[in-house]
PDB file of C-alpha atoms in Angstrom:
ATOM      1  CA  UNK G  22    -119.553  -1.970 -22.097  1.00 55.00           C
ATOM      2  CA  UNK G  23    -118.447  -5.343 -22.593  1.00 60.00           C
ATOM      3  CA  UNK G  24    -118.728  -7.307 -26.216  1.00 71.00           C
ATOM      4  CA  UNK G  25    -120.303 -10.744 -26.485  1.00 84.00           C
ATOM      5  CA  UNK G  26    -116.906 -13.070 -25.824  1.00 88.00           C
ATOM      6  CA  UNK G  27    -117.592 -14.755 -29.164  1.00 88.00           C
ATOM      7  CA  UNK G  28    -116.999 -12.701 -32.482  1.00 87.00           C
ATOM      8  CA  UNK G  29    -117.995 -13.641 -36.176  1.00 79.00           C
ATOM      9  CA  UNK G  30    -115.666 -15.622 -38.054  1.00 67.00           C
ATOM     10  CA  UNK G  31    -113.358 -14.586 -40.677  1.00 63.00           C
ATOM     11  CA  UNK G  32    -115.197 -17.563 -42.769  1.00 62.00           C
ATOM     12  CA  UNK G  33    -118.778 -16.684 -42.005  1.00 68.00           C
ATOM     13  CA  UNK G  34    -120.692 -18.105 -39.104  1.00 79.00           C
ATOM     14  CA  UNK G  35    -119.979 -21.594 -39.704  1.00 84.00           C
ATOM     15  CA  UNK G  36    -116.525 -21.293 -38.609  1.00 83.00           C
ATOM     16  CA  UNK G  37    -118.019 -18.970 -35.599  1.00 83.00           C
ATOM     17  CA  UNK G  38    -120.374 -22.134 -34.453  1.00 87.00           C
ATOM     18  CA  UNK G  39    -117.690 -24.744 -34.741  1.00 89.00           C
ATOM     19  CA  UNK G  40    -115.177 -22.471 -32.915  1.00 88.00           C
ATOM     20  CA  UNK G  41    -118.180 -22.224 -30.369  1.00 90.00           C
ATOM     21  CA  UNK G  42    -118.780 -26.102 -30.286  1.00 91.00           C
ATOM     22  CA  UNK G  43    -115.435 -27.072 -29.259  1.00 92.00           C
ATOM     23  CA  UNK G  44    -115.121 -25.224 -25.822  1.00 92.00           C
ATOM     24  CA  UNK G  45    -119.051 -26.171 -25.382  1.00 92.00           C
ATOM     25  CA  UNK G  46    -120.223 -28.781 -22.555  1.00 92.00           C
ATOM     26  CA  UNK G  47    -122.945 -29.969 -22.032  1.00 91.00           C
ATOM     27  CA  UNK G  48    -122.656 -28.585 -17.771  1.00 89.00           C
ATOM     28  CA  UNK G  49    -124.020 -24.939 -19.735  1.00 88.00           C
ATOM     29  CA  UNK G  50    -122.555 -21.981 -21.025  1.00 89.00           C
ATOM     30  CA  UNK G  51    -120.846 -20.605 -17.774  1.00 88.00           C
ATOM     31  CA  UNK G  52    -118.255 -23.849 -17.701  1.00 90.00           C
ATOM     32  CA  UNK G  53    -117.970 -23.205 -21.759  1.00 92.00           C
ATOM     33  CA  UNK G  54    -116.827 -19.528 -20.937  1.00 92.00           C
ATOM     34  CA  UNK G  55    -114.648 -20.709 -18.306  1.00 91.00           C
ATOM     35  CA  UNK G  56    -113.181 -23.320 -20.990  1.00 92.00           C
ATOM     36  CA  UNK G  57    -112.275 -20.848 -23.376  1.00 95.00           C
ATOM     37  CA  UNK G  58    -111.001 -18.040 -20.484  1.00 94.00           C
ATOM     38  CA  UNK G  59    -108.655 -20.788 -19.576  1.00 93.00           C
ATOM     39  CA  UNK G  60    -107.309 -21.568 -22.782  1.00 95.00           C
ATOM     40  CA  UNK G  61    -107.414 -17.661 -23.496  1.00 96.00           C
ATOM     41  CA  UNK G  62    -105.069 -17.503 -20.182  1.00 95.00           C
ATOM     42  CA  UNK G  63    -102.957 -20.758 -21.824  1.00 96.00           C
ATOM     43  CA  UNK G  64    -102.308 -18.569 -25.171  1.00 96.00           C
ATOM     44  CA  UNK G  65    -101.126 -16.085 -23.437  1.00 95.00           C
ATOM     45  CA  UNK G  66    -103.526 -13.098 -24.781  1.00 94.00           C
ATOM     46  CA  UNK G  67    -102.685 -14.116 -28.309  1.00 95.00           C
ATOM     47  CA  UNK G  68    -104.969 -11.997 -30.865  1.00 95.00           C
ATOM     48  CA  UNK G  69    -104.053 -14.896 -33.352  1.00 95.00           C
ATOM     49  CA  UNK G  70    -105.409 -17.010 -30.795  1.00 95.00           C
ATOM     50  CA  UNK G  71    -108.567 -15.080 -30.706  1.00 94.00           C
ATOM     51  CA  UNK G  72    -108.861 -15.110 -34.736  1.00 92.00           C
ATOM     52  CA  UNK G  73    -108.596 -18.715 -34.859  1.00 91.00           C
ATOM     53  CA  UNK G  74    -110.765 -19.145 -32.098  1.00 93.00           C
ATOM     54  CA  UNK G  75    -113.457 -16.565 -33.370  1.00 92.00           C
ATOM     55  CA  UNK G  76    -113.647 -14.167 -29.838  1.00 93.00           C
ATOM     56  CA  UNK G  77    -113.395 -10.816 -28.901  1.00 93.00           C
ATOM     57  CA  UNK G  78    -109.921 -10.626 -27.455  1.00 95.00           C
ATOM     58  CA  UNK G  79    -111.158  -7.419 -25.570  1.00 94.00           C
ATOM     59  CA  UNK G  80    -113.851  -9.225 -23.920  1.00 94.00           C
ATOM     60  CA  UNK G  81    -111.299 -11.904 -22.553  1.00 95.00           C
ATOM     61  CA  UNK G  82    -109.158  -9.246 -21.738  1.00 96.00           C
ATOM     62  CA  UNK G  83    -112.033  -6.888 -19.567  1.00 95.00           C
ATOM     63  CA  UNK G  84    -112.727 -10.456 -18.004  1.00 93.00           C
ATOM     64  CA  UNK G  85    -108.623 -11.346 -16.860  1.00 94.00           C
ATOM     65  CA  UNK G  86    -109.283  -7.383 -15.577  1.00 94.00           C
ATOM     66  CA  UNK G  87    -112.486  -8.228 -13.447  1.00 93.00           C
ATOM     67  CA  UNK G  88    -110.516 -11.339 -12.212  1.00 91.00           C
ATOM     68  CA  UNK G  89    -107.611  -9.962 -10.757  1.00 94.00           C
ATOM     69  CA  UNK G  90    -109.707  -7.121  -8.992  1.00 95.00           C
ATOM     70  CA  UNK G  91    -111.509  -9.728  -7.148  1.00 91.00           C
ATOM     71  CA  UNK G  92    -108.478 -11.583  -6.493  1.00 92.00           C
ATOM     72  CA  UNK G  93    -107.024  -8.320  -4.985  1.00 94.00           C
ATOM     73  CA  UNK G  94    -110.403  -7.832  -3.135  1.00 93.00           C
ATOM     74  CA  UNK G  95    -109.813 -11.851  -1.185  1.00 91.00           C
ATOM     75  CA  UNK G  96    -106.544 -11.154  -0.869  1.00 93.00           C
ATOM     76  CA  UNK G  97    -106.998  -7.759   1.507  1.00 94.00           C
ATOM     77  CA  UNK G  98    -109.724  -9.623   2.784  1.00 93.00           C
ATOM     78  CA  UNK G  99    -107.620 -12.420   3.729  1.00 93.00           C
ATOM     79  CA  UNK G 100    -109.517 -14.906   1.896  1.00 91.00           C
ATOM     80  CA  UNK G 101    -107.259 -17.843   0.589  1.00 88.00           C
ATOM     81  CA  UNK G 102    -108.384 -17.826  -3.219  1.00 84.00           C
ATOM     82  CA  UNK G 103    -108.440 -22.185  -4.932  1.00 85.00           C
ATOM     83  CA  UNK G 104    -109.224 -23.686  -7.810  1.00 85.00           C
ATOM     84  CA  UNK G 105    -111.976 -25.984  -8.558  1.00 86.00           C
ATOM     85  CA  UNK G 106    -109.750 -27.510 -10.938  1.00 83.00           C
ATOM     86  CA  UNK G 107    -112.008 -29.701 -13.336  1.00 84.00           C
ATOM     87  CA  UNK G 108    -114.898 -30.551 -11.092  1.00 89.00           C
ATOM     88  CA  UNK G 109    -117.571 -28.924 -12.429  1.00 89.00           C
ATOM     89  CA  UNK G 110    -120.158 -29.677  -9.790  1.00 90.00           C
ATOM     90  CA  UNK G 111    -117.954 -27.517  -7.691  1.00 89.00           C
ATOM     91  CA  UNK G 112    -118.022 -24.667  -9.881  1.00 88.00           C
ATOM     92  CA  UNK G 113    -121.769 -25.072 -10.000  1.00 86.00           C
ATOM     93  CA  UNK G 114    -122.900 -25.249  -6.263  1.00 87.00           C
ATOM     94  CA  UNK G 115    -120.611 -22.143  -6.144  1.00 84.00           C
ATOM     95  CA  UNK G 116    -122.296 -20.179  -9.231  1.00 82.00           C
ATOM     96  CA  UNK G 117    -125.829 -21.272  -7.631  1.00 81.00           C
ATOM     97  CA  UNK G 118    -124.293 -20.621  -4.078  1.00 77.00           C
ATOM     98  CA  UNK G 119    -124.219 -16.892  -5.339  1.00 75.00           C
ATOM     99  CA  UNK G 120    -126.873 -16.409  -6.708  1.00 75.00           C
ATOM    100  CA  UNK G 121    -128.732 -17.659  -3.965  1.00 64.00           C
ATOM    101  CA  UNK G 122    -126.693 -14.996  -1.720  1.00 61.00           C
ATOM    102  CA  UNK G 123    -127.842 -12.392  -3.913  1.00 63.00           C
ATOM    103  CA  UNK G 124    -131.272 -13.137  -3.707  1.00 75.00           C
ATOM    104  CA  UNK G 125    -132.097 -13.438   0.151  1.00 79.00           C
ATOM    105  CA  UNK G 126    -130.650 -13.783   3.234  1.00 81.00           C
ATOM    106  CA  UNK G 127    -131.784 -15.866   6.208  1.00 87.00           C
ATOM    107  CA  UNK G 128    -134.230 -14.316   8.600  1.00 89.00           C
ATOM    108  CA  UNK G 129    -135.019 -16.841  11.494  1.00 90.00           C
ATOM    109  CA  UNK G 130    -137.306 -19.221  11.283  1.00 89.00           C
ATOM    110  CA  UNK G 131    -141.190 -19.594  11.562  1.00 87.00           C
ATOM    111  CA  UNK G 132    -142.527 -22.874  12.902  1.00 87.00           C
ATOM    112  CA  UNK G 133    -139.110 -24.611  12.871  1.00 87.00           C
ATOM    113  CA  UNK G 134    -138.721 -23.579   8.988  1.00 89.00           C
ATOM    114  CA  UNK G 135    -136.389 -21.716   7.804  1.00 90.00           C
ATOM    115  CA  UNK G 136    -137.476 -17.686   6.263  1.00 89.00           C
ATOM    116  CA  UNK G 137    -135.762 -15.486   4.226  1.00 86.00           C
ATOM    117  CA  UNK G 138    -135.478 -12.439   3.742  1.00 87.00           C
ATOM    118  CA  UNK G 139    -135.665 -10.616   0.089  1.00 81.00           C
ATOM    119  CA  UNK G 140    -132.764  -8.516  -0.567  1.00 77.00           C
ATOM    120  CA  UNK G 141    -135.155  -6.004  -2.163  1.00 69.00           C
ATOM    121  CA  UNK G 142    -138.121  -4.939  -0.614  1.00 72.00           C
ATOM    122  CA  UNK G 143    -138.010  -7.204   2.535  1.00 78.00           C
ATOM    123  CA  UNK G 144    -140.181  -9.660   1.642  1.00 82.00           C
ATOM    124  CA  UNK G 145    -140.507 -12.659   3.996  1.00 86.00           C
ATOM    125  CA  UNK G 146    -139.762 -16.006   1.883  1.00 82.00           C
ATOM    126  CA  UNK G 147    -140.361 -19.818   2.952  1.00 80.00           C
ATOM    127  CA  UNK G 148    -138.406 -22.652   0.799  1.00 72.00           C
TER     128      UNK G 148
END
């Protein structure tokens, strides 16, 4: 099992939330987690880092390990891996592109609209 990324503070929770604040934005937690796995990957892995920043360098670290098994898993797949850089909006059609994926899959249409199918139970959908 995997800890919460962000760990009490050596000062209390005060310096927890402030540590929190300044990778926060307003786009939601996912791009705030991918703020501070970037500047996690930018320290290098440092546990001082991690103090100062109040997380739980093992949960960064279980995170760089689920990374680089799905980069191995594009790469035999031959799927060119790229970076969305800093536009967000990218990051979020993608995040919403899965989840959508994960949900149902397209099943035809009825009437000229589109259906879809529920990936559990097979239950016919209309958006």
């Amino acid at each position: 099992s995997v800890k919460h990324v962000w760990a009490p503070g050596g000062k209390g929770s005060a310096a927890a939330a402030q540590a929190k604040r300044a990778f926060a934005v307003e786009e939601g937690d996912l791009v705030t987690y991918l703020n501070v796995c970037a500047s996690f990957r930018e320290s290098r892995g440092n546990a001082e880092w991690c103090r100062d920043h109040c997380v739980h360098r093992s949960s960064l670290l279980k995170a760089r390990g689920i990374r680089s098994q799905l980069q191995a898993q594009l790469e035999s797949l031959g799927v060119v891996a790229s970076s969305a850089g800093s536009d967000v909006e990218r990051v979020q059609k993608a995040v919403a592109a899965g989840f959508c994926a994960h949900a149902a899959v397209r099943a035809g249409t009825d009437e000229g609209a589109p259906l879809y199918k529920s990936m559990r139970g097979d239950v016919l959908m209309r958006v």
